[in-house]
Short mmCIF file of C-alpha atoms and ligand atoms in Angstrom, two decimals:
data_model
loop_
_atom_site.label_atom_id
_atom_site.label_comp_id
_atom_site.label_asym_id
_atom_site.label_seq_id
_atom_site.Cartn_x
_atom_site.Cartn_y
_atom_site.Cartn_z
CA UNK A 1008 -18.48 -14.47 16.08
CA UNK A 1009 -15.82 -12.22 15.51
CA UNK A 1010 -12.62 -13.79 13.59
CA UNK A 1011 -9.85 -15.22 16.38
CA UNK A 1012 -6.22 -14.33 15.93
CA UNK A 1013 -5.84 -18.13 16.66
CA UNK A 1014 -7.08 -18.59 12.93
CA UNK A 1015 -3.87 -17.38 11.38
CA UNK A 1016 -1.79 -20.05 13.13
CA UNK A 1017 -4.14 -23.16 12.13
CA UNK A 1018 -4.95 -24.42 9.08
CA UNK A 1019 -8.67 -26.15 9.17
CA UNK A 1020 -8.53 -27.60 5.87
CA UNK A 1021 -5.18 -29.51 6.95
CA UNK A 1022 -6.87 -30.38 10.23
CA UNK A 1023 -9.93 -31.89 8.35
CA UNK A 1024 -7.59 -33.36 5.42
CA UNK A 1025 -9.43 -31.23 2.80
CA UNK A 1026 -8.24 -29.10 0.07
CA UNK A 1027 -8.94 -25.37 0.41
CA UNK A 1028 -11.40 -25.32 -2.11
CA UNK A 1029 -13.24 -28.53 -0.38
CA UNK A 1030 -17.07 -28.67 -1.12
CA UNK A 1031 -19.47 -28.49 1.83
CA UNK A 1032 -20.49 -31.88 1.53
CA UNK A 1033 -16.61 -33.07 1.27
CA UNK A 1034 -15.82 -30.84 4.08
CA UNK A 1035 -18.99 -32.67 6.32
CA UNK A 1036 -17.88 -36.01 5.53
CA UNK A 1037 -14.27 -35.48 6.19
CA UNK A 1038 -15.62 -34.50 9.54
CA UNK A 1039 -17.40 -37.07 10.22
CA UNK A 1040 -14.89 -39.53 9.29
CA UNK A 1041 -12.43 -38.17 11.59
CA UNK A 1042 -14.68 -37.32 14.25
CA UNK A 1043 -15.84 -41.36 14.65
CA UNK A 1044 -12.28 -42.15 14.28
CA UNK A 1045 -10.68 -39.95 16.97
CA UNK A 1046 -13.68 -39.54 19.63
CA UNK A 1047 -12.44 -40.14 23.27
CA UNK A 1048 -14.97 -42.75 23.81
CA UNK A 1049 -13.57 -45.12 20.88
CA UNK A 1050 -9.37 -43.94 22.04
CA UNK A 1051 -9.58 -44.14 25.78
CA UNK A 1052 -6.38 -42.72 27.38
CA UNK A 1053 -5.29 -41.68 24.09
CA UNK A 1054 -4.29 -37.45 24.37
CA UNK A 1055 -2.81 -37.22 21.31
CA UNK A 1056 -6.14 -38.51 19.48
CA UNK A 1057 -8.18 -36.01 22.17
CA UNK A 1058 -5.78 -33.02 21.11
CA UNK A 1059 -6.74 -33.99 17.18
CA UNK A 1060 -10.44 -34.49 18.06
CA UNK A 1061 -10.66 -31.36 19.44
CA UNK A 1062 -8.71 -29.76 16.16
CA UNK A 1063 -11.35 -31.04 14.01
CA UNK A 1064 -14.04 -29.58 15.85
CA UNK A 1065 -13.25 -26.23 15.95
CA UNK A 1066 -11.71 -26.52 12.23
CA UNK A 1067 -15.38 -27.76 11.51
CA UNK A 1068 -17.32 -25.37 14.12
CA UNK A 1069 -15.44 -22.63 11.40
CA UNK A 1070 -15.65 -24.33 7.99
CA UNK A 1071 -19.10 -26.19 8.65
CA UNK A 1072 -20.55 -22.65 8.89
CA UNK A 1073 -20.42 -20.66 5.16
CA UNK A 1074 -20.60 -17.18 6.66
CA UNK A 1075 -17.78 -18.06 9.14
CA UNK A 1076 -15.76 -20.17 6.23
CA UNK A 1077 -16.05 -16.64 4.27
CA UNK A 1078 -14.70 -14.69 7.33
CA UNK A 1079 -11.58 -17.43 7.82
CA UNK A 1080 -10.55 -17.18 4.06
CA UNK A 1081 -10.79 -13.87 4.08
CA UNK A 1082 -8.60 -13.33 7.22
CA UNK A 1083 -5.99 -15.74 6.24
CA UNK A 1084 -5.92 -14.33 2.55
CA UNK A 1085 -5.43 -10.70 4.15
CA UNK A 1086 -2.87 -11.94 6.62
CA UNK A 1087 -1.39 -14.09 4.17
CA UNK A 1088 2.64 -13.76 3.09
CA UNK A 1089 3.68 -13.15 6.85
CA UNK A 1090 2.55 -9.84 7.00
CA UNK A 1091 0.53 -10.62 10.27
CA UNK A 1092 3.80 -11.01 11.78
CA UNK A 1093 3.89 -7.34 13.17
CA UNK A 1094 4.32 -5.27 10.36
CA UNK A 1095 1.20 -5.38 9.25
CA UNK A 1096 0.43 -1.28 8.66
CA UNK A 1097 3.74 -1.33 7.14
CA UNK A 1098 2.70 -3.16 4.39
CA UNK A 1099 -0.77 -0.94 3.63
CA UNK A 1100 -2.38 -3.78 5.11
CA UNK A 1101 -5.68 -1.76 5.60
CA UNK A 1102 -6.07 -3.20 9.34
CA UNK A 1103 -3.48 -1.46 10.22
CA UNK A 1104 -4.41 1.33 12.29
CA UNK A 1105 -7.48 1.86 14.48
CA UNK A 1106 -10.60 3.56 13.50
CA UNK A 1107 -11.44 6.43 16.07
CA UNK A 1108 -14.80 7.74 16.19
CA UNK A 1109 -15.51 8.95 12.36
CA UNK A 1110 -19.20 7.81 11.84
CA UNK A 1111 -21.94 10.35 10.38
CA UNK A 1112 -19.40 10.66 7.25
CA UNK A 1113 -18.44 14.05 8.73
CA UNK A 1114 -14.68 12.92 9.91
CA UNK A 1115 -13.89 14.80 13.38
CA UNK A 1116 -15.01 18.22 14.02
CA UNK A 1117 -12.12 20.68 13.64
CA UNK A 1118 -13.36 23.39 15.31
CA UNK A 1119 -13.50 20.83 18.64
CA UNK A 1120 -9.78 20.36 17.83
CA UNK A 1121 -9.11 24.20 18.31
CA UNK A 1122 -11.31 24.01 21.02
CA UNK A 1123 -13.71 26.47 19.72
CA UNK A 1124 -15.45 27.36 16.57
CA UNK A 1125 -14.64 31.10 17.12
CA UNK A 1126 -12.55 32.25 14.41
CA UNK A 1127 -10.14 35.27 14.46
CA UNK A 1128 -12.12 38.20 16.56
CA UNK A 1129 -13.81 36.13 18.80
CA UNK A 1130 -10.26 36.13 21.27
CA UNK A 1131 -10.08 39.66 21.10
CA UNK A 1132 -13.72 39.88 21.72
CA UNK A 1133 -13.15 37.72 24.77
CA UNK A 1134 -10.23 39.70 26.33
CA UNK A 1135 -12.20 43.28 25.90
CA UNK A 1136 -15.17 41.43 27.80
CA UNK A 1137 -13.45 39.51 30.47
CA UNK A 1138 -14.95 36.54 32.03
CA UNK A 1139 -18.46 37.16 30.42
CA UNK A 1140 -17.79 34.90 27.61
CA UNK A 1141 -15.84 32.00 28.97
CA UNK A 1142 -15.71 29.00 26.69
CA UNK A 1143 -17.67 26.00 27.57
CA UNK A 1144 -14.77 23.19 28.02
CA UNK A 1145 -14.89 20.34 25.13
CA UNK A 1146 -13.73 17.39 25.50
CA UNK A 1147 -15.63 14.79 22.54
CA UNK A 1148 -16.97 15.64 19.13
CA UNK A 1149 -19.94 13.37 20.28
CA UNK A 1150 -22.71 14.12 20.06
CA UNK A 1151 -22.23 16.77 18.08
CA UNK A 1152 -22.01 20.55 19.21
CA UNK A 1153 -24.37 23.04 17.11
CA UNK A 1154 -22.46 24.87 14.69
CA UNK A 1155 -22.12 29.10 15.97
CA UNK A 1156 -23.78 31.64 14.02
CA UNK A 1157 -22.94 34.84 12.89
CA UNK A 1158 -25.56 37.70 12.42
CA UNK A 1159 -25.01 41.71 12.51
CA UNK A 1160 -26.99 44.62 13.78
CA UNK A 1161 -26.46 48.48 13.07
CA UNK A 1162 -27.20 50.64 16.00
CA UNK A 1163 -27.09 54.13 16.30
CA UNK A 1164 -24.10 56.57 17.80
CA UNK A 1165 -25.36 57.13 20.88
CA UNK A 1166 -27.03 53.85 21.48
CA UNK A 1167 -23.58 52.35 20.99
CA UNK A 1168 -21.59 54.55 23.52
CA UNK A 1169 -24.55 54.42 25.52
CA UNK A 1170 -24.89 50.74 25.52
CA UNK A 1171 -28.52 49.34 24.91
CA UNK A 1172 -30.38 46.01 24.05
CA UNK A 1173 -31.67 45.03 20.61
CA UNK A 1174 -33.77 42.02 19.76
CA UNK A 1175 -32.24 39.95 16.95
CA UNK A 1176 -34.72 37.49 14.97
CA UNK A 1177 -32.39 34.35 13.61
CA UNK A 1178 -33.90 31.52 11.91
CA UNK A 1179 -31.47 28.52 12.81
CA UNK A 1180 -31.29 25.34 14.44
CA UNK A 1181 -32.54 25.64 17.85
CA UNK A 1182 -33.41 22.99 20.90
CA UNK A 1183 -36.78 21.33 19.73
CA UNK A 1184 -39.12 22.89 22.31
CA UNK A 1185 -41.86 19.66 22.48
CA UNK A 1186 -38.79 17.12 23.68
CA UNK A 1187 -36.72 19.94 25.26
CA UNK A 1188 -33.33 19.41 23.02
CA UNK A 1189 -33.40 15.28 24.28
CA UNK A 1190 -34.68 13.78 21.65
CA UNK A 1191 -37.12 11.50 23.35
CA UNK A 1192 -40.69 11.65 23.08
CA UNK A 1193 -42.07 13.87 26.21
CA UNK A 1194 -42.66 11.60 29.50
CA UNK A 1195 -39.73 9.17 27.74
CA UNK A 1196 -35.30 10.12 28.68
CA UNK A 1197 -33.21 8.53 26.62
CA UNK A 1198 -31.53 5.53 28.47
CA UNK A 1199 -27.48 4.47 27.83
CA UNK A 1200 -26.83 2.42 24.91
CA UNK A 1201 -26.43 -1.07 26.28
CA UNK A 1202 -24.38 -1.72 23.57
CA UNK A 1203 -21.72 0.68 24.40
CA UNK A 1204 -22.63 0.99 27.35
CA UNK A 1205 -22.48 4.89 26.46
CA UNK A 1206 -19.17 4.82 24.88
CA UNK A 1207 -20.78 5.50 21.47
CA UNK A 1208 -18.31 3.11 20.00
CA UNK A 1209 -17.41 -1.12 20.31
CA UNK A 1210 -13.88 -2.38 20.04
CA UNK A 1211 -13.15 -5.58 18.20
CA UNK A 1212 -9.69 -8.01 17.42
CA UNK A 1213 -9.02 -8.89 14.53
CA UNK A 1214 -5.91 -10.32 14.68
CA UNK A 1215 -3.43 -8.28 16.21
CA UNK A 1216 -4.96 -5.24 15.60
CA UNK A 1217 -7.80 -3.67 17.75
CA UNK A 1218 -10.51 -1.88 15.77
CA UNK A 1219 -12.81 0.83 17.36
CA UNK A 1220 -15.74 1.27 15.54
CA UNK A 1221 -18.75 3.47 16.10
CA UNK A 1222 -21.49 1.47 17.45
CA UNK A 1223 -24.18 0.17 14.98
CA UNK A 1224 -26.93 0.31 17.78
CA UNK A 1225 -26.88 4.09 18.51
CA UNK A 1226 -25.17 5.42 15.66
CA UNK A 1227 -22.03 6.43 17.65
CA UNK A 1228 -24.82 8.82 20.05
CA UNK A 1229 -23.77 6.20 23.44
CA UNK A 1230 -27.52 6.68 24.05
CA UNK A 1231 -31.15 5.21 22.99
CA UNK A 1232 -34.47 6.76 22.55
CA UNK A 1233 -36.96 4.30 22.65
CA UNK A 1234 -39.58 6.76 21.83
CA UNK A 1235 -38.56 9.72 19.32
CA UNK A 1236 -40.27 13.00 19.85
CA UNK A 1237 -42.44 13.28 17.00
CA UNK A 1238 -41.53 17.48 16.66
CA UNK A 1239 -37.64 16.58 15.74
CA UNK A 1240 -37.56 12.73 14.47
CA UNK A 1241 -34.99 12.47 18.05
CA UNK A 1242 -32.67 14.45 16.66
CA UNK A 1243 -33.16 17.16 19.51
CA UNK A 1244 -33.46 20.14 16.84
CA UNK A 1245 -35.83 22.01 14.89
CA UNK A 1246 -35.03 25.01 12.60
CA UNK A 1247 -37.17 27.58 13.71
CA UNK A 1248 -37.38 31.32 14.69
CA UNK A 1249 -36.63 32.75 17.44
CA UNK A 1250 -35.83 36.25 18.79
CA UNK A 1251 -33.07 36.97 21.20
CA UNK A 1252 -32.27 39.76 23.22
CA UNK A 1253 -28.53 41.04 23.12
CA UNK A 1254 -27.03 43.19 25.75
CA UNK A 1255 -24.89 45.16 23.90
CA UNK A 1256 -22.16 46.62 26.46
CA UNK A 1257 -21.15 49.98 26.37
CA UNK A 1258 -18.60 51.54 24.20
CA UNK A 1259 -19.08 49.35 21.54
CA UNK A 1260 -17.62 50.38 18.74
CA UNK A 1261 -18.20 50.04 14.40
CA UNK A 1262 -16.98 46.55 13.20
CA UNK A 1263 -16.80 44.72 16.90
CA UNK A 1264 -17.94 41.16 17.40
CA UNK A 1265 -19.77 40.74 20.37
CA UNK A 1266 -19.86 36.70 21.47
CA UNK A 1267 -23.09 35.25 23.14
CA UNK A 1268 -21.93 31.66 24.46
CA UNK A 1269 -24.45 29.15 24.14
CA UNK A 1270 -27.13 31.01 21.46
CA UNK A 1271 -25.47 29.41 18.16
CA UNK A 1272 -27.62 26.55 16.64
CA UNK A 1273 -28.37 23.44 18.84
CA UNK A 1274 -26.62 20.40 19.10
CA UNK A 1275 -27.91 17.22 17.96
CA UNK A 1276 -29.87 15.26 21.00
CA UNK A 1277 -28.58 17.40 23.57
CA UNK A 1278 -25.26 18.94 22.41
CA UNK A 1279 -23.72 22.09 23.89
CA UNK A 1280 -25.18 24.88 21.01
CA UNK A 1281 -22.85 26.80 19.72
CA UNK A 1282 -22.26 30.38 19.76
CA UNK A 1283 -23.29 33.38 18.46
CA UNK A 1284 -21.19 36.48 17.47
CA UNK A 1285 -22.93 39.34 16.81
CA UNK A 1286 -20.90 41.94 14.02
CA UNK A 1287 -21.91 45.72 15.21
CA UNK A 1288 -22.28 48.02 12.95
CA UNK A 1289 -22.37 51.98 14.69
CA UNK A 1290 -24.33 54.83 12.74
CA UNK A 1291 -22.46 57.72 12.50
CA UNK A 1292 -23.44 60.76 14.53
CA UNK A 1293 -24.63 64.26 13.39
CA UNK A 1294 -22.79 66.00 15.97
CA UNK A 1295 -20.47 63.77 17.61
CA UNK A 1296 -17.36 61.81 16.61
CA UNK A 1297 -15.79 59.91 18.71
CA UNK A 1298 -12.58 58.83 19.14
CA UNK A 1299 -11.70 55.76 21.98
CA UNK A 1300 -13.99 57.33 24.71
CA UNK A 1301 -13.77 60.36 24.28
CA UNK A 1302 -16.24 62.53 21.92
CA UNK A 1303 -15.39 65.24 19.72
CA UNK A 1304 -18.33 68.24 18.61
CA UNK A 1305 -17.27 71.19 16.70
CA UNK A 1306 -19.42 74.57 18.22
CA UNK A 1307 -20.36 77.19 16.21
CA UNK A 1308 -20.02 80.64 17.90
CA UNK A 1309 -20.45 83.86 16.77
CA UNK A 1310 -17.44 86.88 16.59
CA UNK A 1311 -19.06 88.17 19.96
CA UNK A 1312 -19.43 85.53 21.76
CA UNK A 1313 -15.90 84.84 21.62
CA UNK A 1314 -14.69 88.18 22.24
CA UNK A 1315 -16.94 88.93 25.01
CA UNK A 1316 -16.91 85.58 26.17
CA UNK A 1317 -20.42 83.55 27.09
CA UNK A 1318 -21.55 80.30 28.26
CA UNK A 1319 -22.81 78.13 25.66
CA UNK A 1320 -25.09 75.31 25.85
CA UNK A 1321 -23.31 72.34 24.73
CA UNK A 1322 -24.87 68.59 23.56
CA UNK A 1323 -23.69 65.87 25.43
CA UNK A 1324 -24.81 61.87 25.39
CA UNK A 1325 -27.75 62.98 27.93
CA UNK A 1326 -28.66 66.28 27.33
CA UNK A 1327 -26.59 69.32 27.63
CA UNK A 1328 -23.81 71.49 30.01
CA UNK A 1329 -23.33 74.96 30.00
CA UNK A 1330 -19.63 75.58 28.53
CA UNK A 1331 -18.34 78.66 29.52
CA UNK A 1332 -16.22 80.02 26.66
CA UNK A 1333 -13.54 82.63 28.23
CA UNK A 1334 -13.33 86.23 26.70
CA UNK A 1335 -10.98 86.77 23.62
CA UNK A 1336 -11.30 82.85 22.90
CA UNK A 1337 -9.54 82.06 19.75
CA UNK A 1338 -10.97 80.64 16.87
CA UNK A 1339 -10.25 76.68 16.63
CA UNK A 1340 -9.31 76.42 19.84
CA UNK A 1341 -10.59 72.92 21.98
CA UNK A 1342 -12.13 73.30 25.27
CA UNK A 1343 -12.19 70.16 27.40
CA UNK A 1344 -15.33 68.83 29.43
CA UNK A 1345 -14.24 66.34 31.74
CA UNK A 1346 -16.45 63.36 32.00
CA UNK A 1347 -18.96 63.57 29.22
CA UNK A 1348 -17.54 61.18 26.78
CA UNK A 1349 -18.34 57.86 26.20
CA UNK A 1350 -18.98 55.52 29.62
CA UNK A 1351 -16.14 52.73 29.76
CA UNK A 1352 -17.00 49.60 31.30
CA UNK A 1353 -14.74 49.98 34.39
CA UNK A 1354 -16.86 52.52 35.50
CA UNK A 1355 -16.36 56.38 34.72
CA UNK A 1356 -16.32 58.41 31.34
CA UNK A 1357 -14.12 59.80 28.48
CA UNK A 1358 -13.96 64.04 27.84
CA UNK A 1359 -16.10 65.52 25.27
CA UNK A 1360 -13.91 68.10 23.61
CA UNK A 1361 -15.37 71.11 22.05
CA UNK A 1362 -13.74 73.15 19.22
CA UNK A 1363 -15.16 76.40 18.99
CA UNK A 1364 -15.35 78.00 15.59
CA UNK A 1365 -16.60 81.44 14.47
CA UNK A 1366 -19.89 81.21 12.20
CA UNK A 1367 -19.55 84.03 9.51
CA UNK A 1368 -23.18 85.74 8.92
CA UNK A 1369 -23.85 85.86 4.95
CA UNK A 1370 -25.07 88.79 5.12
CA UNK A 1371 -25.84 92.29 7.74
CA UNK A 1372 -28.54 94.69 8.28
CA UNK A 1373 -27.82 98.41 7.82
CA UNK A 1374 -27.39 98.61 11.83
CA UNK A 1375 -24.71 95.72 12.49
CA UNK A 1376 -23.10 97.18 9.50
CA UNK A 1377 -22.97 100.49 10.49
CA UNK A 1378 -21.36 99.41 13.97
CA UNK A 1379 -19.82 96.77 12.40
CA UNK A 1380 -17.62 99.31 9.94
CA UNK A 1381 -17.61 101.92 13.57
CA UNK A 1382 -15.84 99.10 15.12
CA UNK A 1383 -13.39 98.16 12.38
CA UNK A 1384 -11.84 101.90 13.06
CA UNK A 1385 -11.53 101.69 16.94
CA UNK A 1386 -10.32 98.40 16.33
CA UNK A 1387 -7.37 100.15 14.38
CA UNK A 1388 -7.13 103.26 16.87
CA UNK A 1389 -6.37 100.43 19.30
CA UNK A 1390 -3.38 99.27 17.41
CA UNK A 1391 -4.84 95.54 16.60
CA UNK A 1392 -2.57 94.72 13.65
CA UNK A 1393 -3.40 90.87 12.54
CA UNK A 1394 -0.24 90.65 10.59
CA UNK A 1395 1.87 92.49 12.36
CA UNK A 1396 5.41 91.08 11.73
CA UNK A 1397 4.53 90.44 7.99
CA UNK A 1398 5.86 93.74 7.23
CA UNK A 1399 2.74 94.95 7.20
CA UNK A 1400 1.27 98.31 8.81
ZN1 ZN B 2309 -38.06 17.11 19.94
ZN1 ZN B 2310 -24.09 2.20 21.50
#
């Protein structure tokens, strides 16, 4: 029986005439003594003798019983100097306060507090994909949530702009497959703690203080299994391996964290998991770089083709357009292909841009020279004069 605040404000060993440190024996004779003396039957009519008779009883219903004489000592020792009188926590008194739910020795979750364990990127993450990756609302750290998980993948260039699906293995906690993340042996449920009627914890007085305590007969879970599964002990989790597949959107680009709600490591009997972020590492490219969504390719072309003019064949994400290069095309200069950079999500493309730049031969045959050195001097009949206006004829 849990410890009345009534204790504080009677004294049993006065009621029974005892001293403090009173023997058992001493304390069951003064009892009896009294009790013959003041019984109704023996003081008929007599309420001041029934009020006393019923003092002694419940002074020896307390200090008759060793476990409950413990408890009253200890309670009036604690209380003792007036410091039950309301100021109590004031005093350190260690009853002071009320317990909240702190069983398993783990203190609350913090990451519950913050209402997520996604750290840093995982916002920014969130607002580039929208509603995809809502958070699950939390609203107790019990039972507890599975922890998320972090694990990277390097995919190439064009897979990334492209957007593609890779299979990641991850050895973690996962939902125990035989009991289905419950806990309970398969054909058994758990059923509500009776206990706690679910609550997970039990409330006590002590005095004037109310304590909260986990409760002792589910561990704080506000459930029972009857019948652990015999794969996870009841515990709802197994470490094991398993291999996801991640849509990776896309446009994704080198360093983003991609969030997968739900694929983190299991709770315990039947926790929300937690999440999974995914770090993506990008390849780079041969022939593209890429900036935002657009894509960049530098395009060797030869003297003629840029003075004549030609169309080119040009690489693109999926295969190739013919870019027609205009006659007398300087060297360096950016053409623009609309639509051929990287998809965005909303639908549509970036621009590849293609710089154009003049591929010197090492070396010429005897014919290209000949014409080569034939069209140096019409060149100059013409007038061309690169550096004209440096004074130079
Ligand atoms: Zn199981
Ligand atoms: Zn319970």
């Amino acid at each position: 029986m849990a410890p009345q605040r009534e204790w504080l404000e009677q004294d049993f060993y006065k009621d029974l005439g005892v001293a403090s440190d009173a023997s058992a024996d001493e304390i069951k004779k003064a009892y009896r003594k009294l009790a013959r003396e003041l019984h109704p039957d023996a003081n008929p009519g007599d309420a001041a003798a029934e009020a006393r008779f019923k003092r002694v009883s419940e002074a020896h219903s307390v200090l008759g019983d060793p476990a409950k004489r413990r408890e009253y000592d200890e309670t009036r020792r604690m209380f003792a100097g007036g410091a039950f009188r309301g100021n109590g926590g004031a005093n350190g008194f260690p009853g002071g306060y009320t317990r909240t739910t702190d069983f398993g020795g783990g203190g609350f979750d913090v990451s519950d507090l913050f209402g997520g364990g996604g750290a840093g990127g995982g916002a920014d993450i969130g607002d580039l994909f929208g509603g995809l990756f809502n958070r699950a609302p939390r609203t107790s750290t019990r039972p507890k949530r599975g922890n998320d998980l972090e694990a990277e993948t390097t995919l190439a260039f064009r897979d990334a702009a492209r957007g593609t699906t890779v299979s990641l293995s991850l050895t973690s906690p996962s939902p125990c497959t035989t009991c289905h993340g419950s806990g309970a042996k398969p054909g058994t449920s758990p059923r509500v703690c009776p206990t706690c009627n679910g609550a997970g914890v039990v409330s006590r007085n002590q005095g004037h203080f109310g304590f909260s305590e986990p409760c002792q007969d589910c561990q704080g879970t506000g459930s029972k299994i009857d019948e652990p599964c015999p794969d996870c002990a009841g515990n709802g989790v197994t470490v094991r391996t398993r291999t996801i597949n991640v849509r990776i959107p896309v446009g994704v680009e080198d360093g983003q964290r991609i969030r997968l709600a739900g694929q983190g490591e299991a709770g315990l009997r039947g926790a929300p998991s937690g999440d999974l972020y995914v770090t993506v590492h990008v390849s780079p490219d041969p022939v593209f770089t890429r900036s935002g969504n657009d894509l960049k390719v530098e395009l060797p072309v030869s003297f003629g083709e840029i003075m004549l003019g030609a169309t080119v064949s040009v690489p693109t994400l999926d295969g190739t357009v013919g870019l027609k290069i205009p006659p007398n095309t300087a060297d360096g200069r950016t053409l623009r292909v609309r639509g051929r950079g990287v998809p965005k999500r909303s639908g549509g493309a970036g621009d590849l841009f293609v710089t154009v730049k003049v591929a010197v031969p090492s070396s010429l045959g005897p014919e290209a020279l000949a014409k080569l050195r034939e069209y140096a001097d019409a060149e100059r009949a013409d007038g061309f004069r690169p550096r004209e206006g440096w004074g130079d004829q």
